PDB file of N, CA and C in Angstrom:
ATOM      1  N   ARG A   1     -11.644  -2.955  -0.470  1.00  0.00           N
ATOM      2  CA  ARG A   1     -11.490  -3.687  -1.695  1.00  0.00           C
ATOM      3  C   ARG A   1     -12.823  -3.761  -2.408  1.00  0.00           C
ATOM      4  N   GLY A   2     -13.099  -2.754  -3.160  1.00  0.00           N
ATOM      5  CA  GLY A   2     -14.398  -2.632  -3.781  1.00  0.00           C
ATOM      6  C   GLY A   2     -14.553  -3.342  -5.102  1.00  0.00           C
ATOM      7  N   SER A   3     -13.530  -4.043  -5.563  1.00  0.00           N
ATOM      8  CA  SER A   3     -13.635  -4.699  -6.860  1.00  0.00           C
ATOM      9  C   SER A   3     -14.500  -5.951  -6.751  1.00  0.00           C
ATOM     10  N   PRO A   4     -15.132  -6.340  -7.867  1.00  0.00           N
ATOM     11  CA  PRO A   4     -15.989  -7.530  -7.838  1.00  0.00           C
ATOM     12  C   PRO A   4     -15.193  -8.783  -7.482  1.00  0.00           C
ATOM     13  N   LYS A   5     -15.846  -9.707  -6.834  1.00  0.00           N
ATOM     14  CA  LYS A   5     -15.199 -10.961  -6.437  1.00  0.00           C
ATOM     15  C   LYS A   5     -15.439 -12.019  -7.506  1.00  0.00           C
ATOM     16  N   GLN A   6     -14.479 -12.910  -7.649  1.00  0.00           N
ATOM     17  CA  GLN A   6     -14.581 -13.990  -8.618  1.00  0.00           C
ATOM     18  C   GLN A   6     -14.326 -15.304  -7.903  1.00  0.00           C
ATOM     19  N   ASN A   7     -15.119 -16.316  -8.216  1.00  0.00           N
ATOM     20  CA  ASN A   7     -14.869 -17.640  -7.656  1.00  0.00           C
ATOM     21  C   ASN A   7     -13.676 -18.250  -8.366  1.00  0.00           C
ATOM     22  N   THR A   8     -12.751 -18.791  -7.590  1.00  0.00           N
ATOM     23  CA  THR A   8     -11.550 -19.398  -8.140  1.00  0.00           C
ATOM     24  C   THR A   8     -11.282 -20.699  -7.409  1.00  0.00           C
ATOM     25  N   SER A   9     -10.913 -21.715  -8.152  1.00  0.00           N
ATOM     26  CA  SER A   9     -10.545 -22.990  -7.543  1.00  0.00           C
ATOM     27  C   SER A   9      -9.034 -23.129  -7.557  1.00  0.00           C
ATOM     28  N   ILE A  10      -8.489 -23.504  -6.407  1.00  0.00           N
ATOM     29  CA  ILE A  10      -7.053 -23.752  -6.304  1.00  0.00           C
ATOM     30  C   ILE A  10      -6.846 -25.025  -5.492  1.00  0.00           C
ATOM     31  N   ARG A  11      -5.735 -25.681  -5.729  1.00  0.00           N
ATOM     32  CA  ARG A  11      -5.415 -26.896  -4.973  1.00  0.00           C
ATOM     33  C   ARG A  11      -4.406 -26.531  -3.891  1.00  0.00           C
ATOM     34  N   ILE A  12      -4.802 -26.784  -2.649  1.00  0.00           N
ATOM     35  CA  ILE A  12      -3.950 -26.476  -1.500  1.00  0.00           C
ATOM     36  C   ILE A  12      -4.015 -27.654  -0.536  1.00  0.00           C
ATOM     37  N   ASP A  13      -2.908 -27.961   0.071  1.00  0.00           N
ATOM     38  CA  ASP A  13      -2.831 -29.018   1.072  1.00  0.00           C
ATOM     39  C   ASP A  13      -3.896 -28.782   2.145  1.00  0.00           C
ATOM     40  N   LEU A  14      -4.620 -29.834   2.493  1.00  0.00           N
ATOM     41  CA  LEU A  14      -5.721 -29.701   3.457  1.00  0.00           C
ATOM     42  C   LEU A  14      -5.259 -29.199   4.819  1.00  0.00           C
ATOM     43  N   ASP A  15      -4.064 -29.585   5.240  1.00  0.00           N
ATOM     44  CA  ASP A  15      -3.557 -29.101   6.530  1.00  0.00           C
ATOM     45  C   ASP A  15      -3.338 -27.589   6.498  1.00  0.00           C
ATOM     46  N   ILE A  16      -2.867 -27.075   5.363  1.00  0.00           N
ATOM     47  CA  ILE A  16      -2.645 -25.632   5.229  1.00  0.00           C
ATOM     48  C   ILE A  16      -3.975 -24.891   5.228  1.00  0.00           C
ATOM     49  N   ILE A  17      -4.962 -25.436   4.526  1.00  0.00           N
ATOM     50  CA  ILE A  17      -6.297 -24.821   4.526  1.00  0.00           C
ATOM     51  C   ILE A  17      -6.855 -24.790   5.942  1.00  0.00           C
ATOM     52  N   HIS A  18      -6.686 -25.874   6.668  1.00  0.00           N
ATOM     53  CA  HIS A  18      -7.182 -25.920   8.048  1.00  0.00           C
ATOM     54  C   HIS A  18      -6.515 -24.841   8.901  1.00  0.00           C
ATOM     55  N   GLN A  19      -5.195 -24.707   8.788  1.00  0.00           N
ATOM     56  CA  GLN A  19      -4.478 -23.682   9.548  1.00  0.00           C
ATOM     57  C   GLN A  19      -4.962 -22.285   9.162  1.00  0.00           C
ATOM     58  N   GLY A  20      -5.195 -22.071   7.870  1.00  0.00           N
ATOM     59  CA  GLY A  20      -5.709 -20.781   7.410  1.00  0.00           C
ATOM     60  C   GLY A  20      -7.100 -20.506   7.946  1.00  0.00           C
ATOM     61  N   ARG A  21      -7.937 -21.529   7.954  1.00  0.00           N
ATOM     62  CA  ARG A  21      -9.303 -21.369   8.463  1.00  0.00           C
ATOM     63  C   ARG A  21      -9.287 -21.017   9.949  1.00  0.00           C
ATOM     64  N   VAL A  22      -8.433 -21.676  10.712  1.00  0.00           N
ATOM     65  CA  VAL A  22      -8.308 -21.378  12.145  1.00  0.00           C
ATOM     66  C   VAL A  22      -7.831 -19.940  12.340  1.00  0.00           C
ATOM     67  N   ALA A  23      -6.815 -19.538  11.568  1.00  0.00           N
ATOM     68  CA  ALA A  23      -6.305 -18.166  11.673  1.00  0.00           C
ATOM     69  C   ALA A  23      -7.386 -17.157  11.295  1.00  0.00           C
ATOM     70  N   ALA A  24      -8.157 -17.463  10.256  1.00  0.00           N
ATOM     71  CA  ALA A  24      -9.222 -16.556   9.820  1.00  0.00           C
ATOM     72  C   ALA A  24     -10.277 -16.391  10.905  1.00  0.00           C
ATOM     73  N   VAL A  25     -10.715 -17.490  11.484  1.00  0.00           N
ATOM     74  CA  VAL A  25     -11.730 -17.433  12.546  1.00  0.00           C
ATOM     75  C   VAL A  25     -11.194 -16.656  13.738  1.00  0.00           C
ATOM     76  N   THR A  26      -9.937 -16.882  14.082  1.00  0.00           N
ATOM     77  CA  THR A  26      -9.308 -16.175  15.200  1.00  0.00           C
ATOM     78  C   THR A  26      -9.329 -14.667  14.969  1.00  0.00           C
ATOM     79  N   GLN A  27      -9.150 -14.255  13.695  1.00  0.00           N
ATOM     80  CA  GLN A  27      -9.127 -12.833  13.349  1.00  0.00           C
ATOM     81  C   GLN A  27     -10.509 -12.314  12.932  1.00  0.00           C
ATOM     82  N   LYS A  28     -11.533 -13.155  13.099  1.00  0.00           N
ATOM     83  CA  LYS A  28     -12.912 -12.800  12.751  1.00  0.00           C
ATOM     84  C   LYS A  28     -13.027 -12.382  11.288  1.00  0.00           C
ATOM     85  N   LYS A  29     -12.416 -13.172  10.417  1.00  0.00           N
ATOM     86  CA  LYS A  29     -12.467 -12.934   8.975  1.00  0.00           C
ATOM     87  C   LYS A  29     -12.964 -14.198   8.294  1.00  0.00           C
ATOM     88  N   THR A  30     -13.436 -14.033   7.060  1.00  0.00           N
ATOM     89  CA  THR A  30     -13.718 -15.213   6.252  1.00  0.00           C
ATOM     90  C   THR A  30     -12.387 -15.766   5.763  1.00  0.00           C
ATOM     91  N   LEU A  31     -12.388 -17.023   5.365  1.00  0.00           N
ATOM     92  CA  LEU A  31     -11.163 -17.608   4.829  1.00  0.00           C
ATOM     93  C   LEU A  31     -10.739 -16.858   3.570  1.00  0.00           C
ATOM     94  N   GLY A  32     -11.705 -16.486   2.729  1.00  0.00           N
ATOM     95  CA  GLY A  32     -11.384 -15.738   1.514  1.00  0.00           C
ATOM     96  C   GLY A  32     -10.708 -14.414   1.817  1.00  0.00           C
ATOM     97  N   ARG A  33     -11.245 -13.687   2.782  1.00  0.00           N
ATOM     98  CA  ARG A  33     -10.656 -12.400   3.159  1.00  0.00           C
ATOM     99  C   ARG A  33      -9.267 -12.591   3.761  1.00  0.00           C
ATOM    100  N   TRP A  34      -9.117 -13.618   4.592  1.00  0.00           N
ATOM    101  CA  TRP A  34      -7.823 -13.897   5.201  1.00  0.00           C
ATOM    102  C   TRP A  34      -6.788 -14.239   4.127  1.00  0.00           C
ATOM    103  N   LEU A  35      -7.193 -15.040   3.140  1.00  0.00           N
ATOM    104  CA  LEU A  35      -6.289 -15.383   2.040  1.00  0.00           C
ATOM    105  C   LEU A  35      -5.908 -14.149   1.229  1.00  0.00           C
ATOM    106  N   GLU A  36      -6.879 -13.268   0.954  1.00  0.00           N
ATOM    107  CA  GLU A  36      -6.579 -12.012   0.243  1.00  0.00           C
ATOM    108  C   GLU A  36      -5.522 -11.219   0.999  1.00  0.00           C
ATOM    109  N   ASP A  37      -5.724 -11.072   2.300  1.00  0.00           N
ATOM    110  CA  ASP A  37      -4.767 -10.320   3.122  1.00  0.00           C
ATOM    111  C   ASP A  37      -3.387 -10.974   3.100  1.00  0.00           C
ATOM    112  N   ALA A  38      -3.356 -12.307   3.208  1.00  0.00           N
ATOM    113  CA  ALA A  38      -2.080 -13.025   3.212  1.00  0.00           C
ATOM    114  C   ALA A  38      -1.349 -12.854   1.883  1.00  0.00           C
ATOM    115  N   ILE A  39      -2.081 -12.916   0.778  1.00  0.00           N
ATOM    116  CA  ILE A  39      -1.473 -12.739  -0.542  1.00  0.00           C
ATOM    117  C   ILE A  39      -0.928 -11.326  -0.685  1.00  0.00           C
ATOM    118  N   LEU A  40      -1.706 -10.331  -0.276  1.00  0.00           N
ATOM    119  CA  LEU A  40      -1.245  -8.944  -0.374  1.00  0.00           C
ATOM    120  C   LEU A  40      -0.017  -8.698   0.499  1.00  0.00           C
ATOM    121  N   GLU A  41       0.003  -9.270   1.700  1.00  0.00           N
ATOM    122  CA  GLU A  41       1.174  -9.127   2.576  1.00  0.00           C
ATOM    123  C   GLU A  41       2.409  -9.727   1.921  1.00  0.00           C
ATOM    124  N   LYS A  42       2.255 -10.881   1.289  1.00  0.00           N
ATOM    125  CA  LYS A  42       3.382 -11.540   0.613  1.00  0.00           C
ATOM    126  C   LYS A  42       3.874 -10.699  -0.563  1.00  0.00           C
ATOM    127  N   ILE A  43       2.962 -10.134  -1.333  1.00  0.00           N
ATOM    128  CA  ILE A  43       3.342  -9.281  -2.466  1.00  0.00           C
ATOM    129  C   ILE A  43       4.136  -8.081  -1.974  1.00  0.00           C
ATOM    130  N   GLU A  44       3.659  -7.422  -0.923  1.00  0.00           N
ATOM    131  CA  GLU A  44       4.359  -6.253  -0.378  1.00  0.00           C
ATOM    132  C   GLU A  44       5.737  -6.628   0.169  1.00  0.00           C
ATOM    133  N   ARG A  45       5.813  -7.751   0.856  1.00  0.00           N
ATOM    134  CA  ARG A  45       7.090  -8.212   1.409  1.00  0.00           C
ATOM    135  C   ARG A  45       8.095  -8.488   0.284  1.00  0.00           C
ATOM    136  N   ASP A  46       7.623  -9.114  -0.794  1.00  0.00           N
ATOM    137  CA  ASP A  46       8.506  -9.398  -1.929  1.00  0.00           C
ATOM    138  C   ASP A  46       8.958  -8.123  -2.628  1.00  0.00           C
ATOM    139  N   LYS A  47       8.067  -7.136  -2.717  1.00  0.00           N
ATOM    140  CA  LYS A  47       8.437  -5.854  -3.337  1.00  0.00           C
ATOM    141  C   LYS A  47       9.565  -5.196  -2.557  1.00  0.00           C
ATOM    142  N   LYS A  48       9.470  -5.233  -1.236  1.00  0.00           N
ATOM    143  CA  LYS A  48      10.488  -4.606  -0.390  1.00  0.00           C
ATOM    144  C   LYS A  48      11.831  -5.306  -0.539  1.00  0.00           C
ATOM    145  N   ARG A  49      11.833  -6.600  -0.718  1.00  0.00           N
ATOM    146  CA  ARG A  49      13.076  -7.356  -0.878  1.00  0.00           C
ATOM    147  C   ARG A  49      13.754  -7.063  -2.206  1.00  0.00           C
ATOM    148  N   LYS A  50      12.969  -6.739  -3.225  1.00  0.00           N
ATOM    149  CA  LYS A  50      13.518  -6.540  -4.562  1.00  0.00           C
ATOM    150  C   LYS A  50      14.041  -5.133  -4.791  1.00  0.00           C
ATOM    151  N   LYS A  51      13.760  -4.204  -3.869  1.00  0.00           N
ATOM    152  CA  LYS A  51      14.253  -2.835  -4.027  1.00  0.00           C
ATOM    153  C   LYS A  51      15.769  -2.829  -3.902  1.00  0.00           C
ATOM    154  N   PRO A  52      16.438  -2.069  -4.774  1.00  0.00           N
ATOM    155  CA  PRO A  52      17.900  -1.986  -4.644  1.00  0.00           C
ATOM    156  C   PRO A  52      18.271  -1.274  -3.351  1.00  0.00           C
ATOM    157  N   PRO A  53      19.418  -1.593  -2.781  1.00  0.00           N
ATOM    158  CA  PRO A  53      19.826  -0.927  -1.537  1.00  0.00           C
ATOM    159  C   PRO A  53      19.993   0.567  -1.761  1.00  0.00           C
ATOM    160  N   SER A  54      19.604   1.345  -0.760  1.00  0.00           N
ATOM    161  CA  SER A  54      19.723   2.797  -0.899  1.00  0.00           C
ATOM    162  C   SER A  54      21.188   3.206  -0.815  1.00  0.00           C
ATOM    163  N   VAL A  55      21.516   4.254  -1.557  1.00  0.00           N
ATOM    164  CA  VAL A  55      22.891   4.754  -1.586  1.00  0.00           C
ATOM    165  C   VAL A  55      23.044   5.785  -0.485  1.00  0.00           C
ATOM    166  N   LYS A  56      23.986   5.549   0.397  1.00  0.00           N
ATOM    167  CA  LYS A  56      24.233   6.502   1.483  1.00  0.00           C
ATOM    168  C   LYS A  56      25.407   7.375   1.082  1.00  0.00           C
ATOM    169  N   GLY A  57      25.251   8.660   1.215  1.00  0.00           N
ATOM    170  CA  GLY A  57      26.347   9.495   0.778  1.00  0.00           C
ATOM    171  C   GLY A  57      26.353  10.757   1.455  1.00  0.00           C
TER     172      GLY A  57
END
């Protein structure tokens, strides 16, 4: 991910941030990197759900 980083403020429940921080440390990532990965995974998962069913014939 070679694009420039931007500081962004968001409001998130403190318990969720804590869980994310623990998961990030467990995976040896920064919280920012872990959040980026989580957002990208969610985007990909949503894309797959929105694809129309394949036609079998």
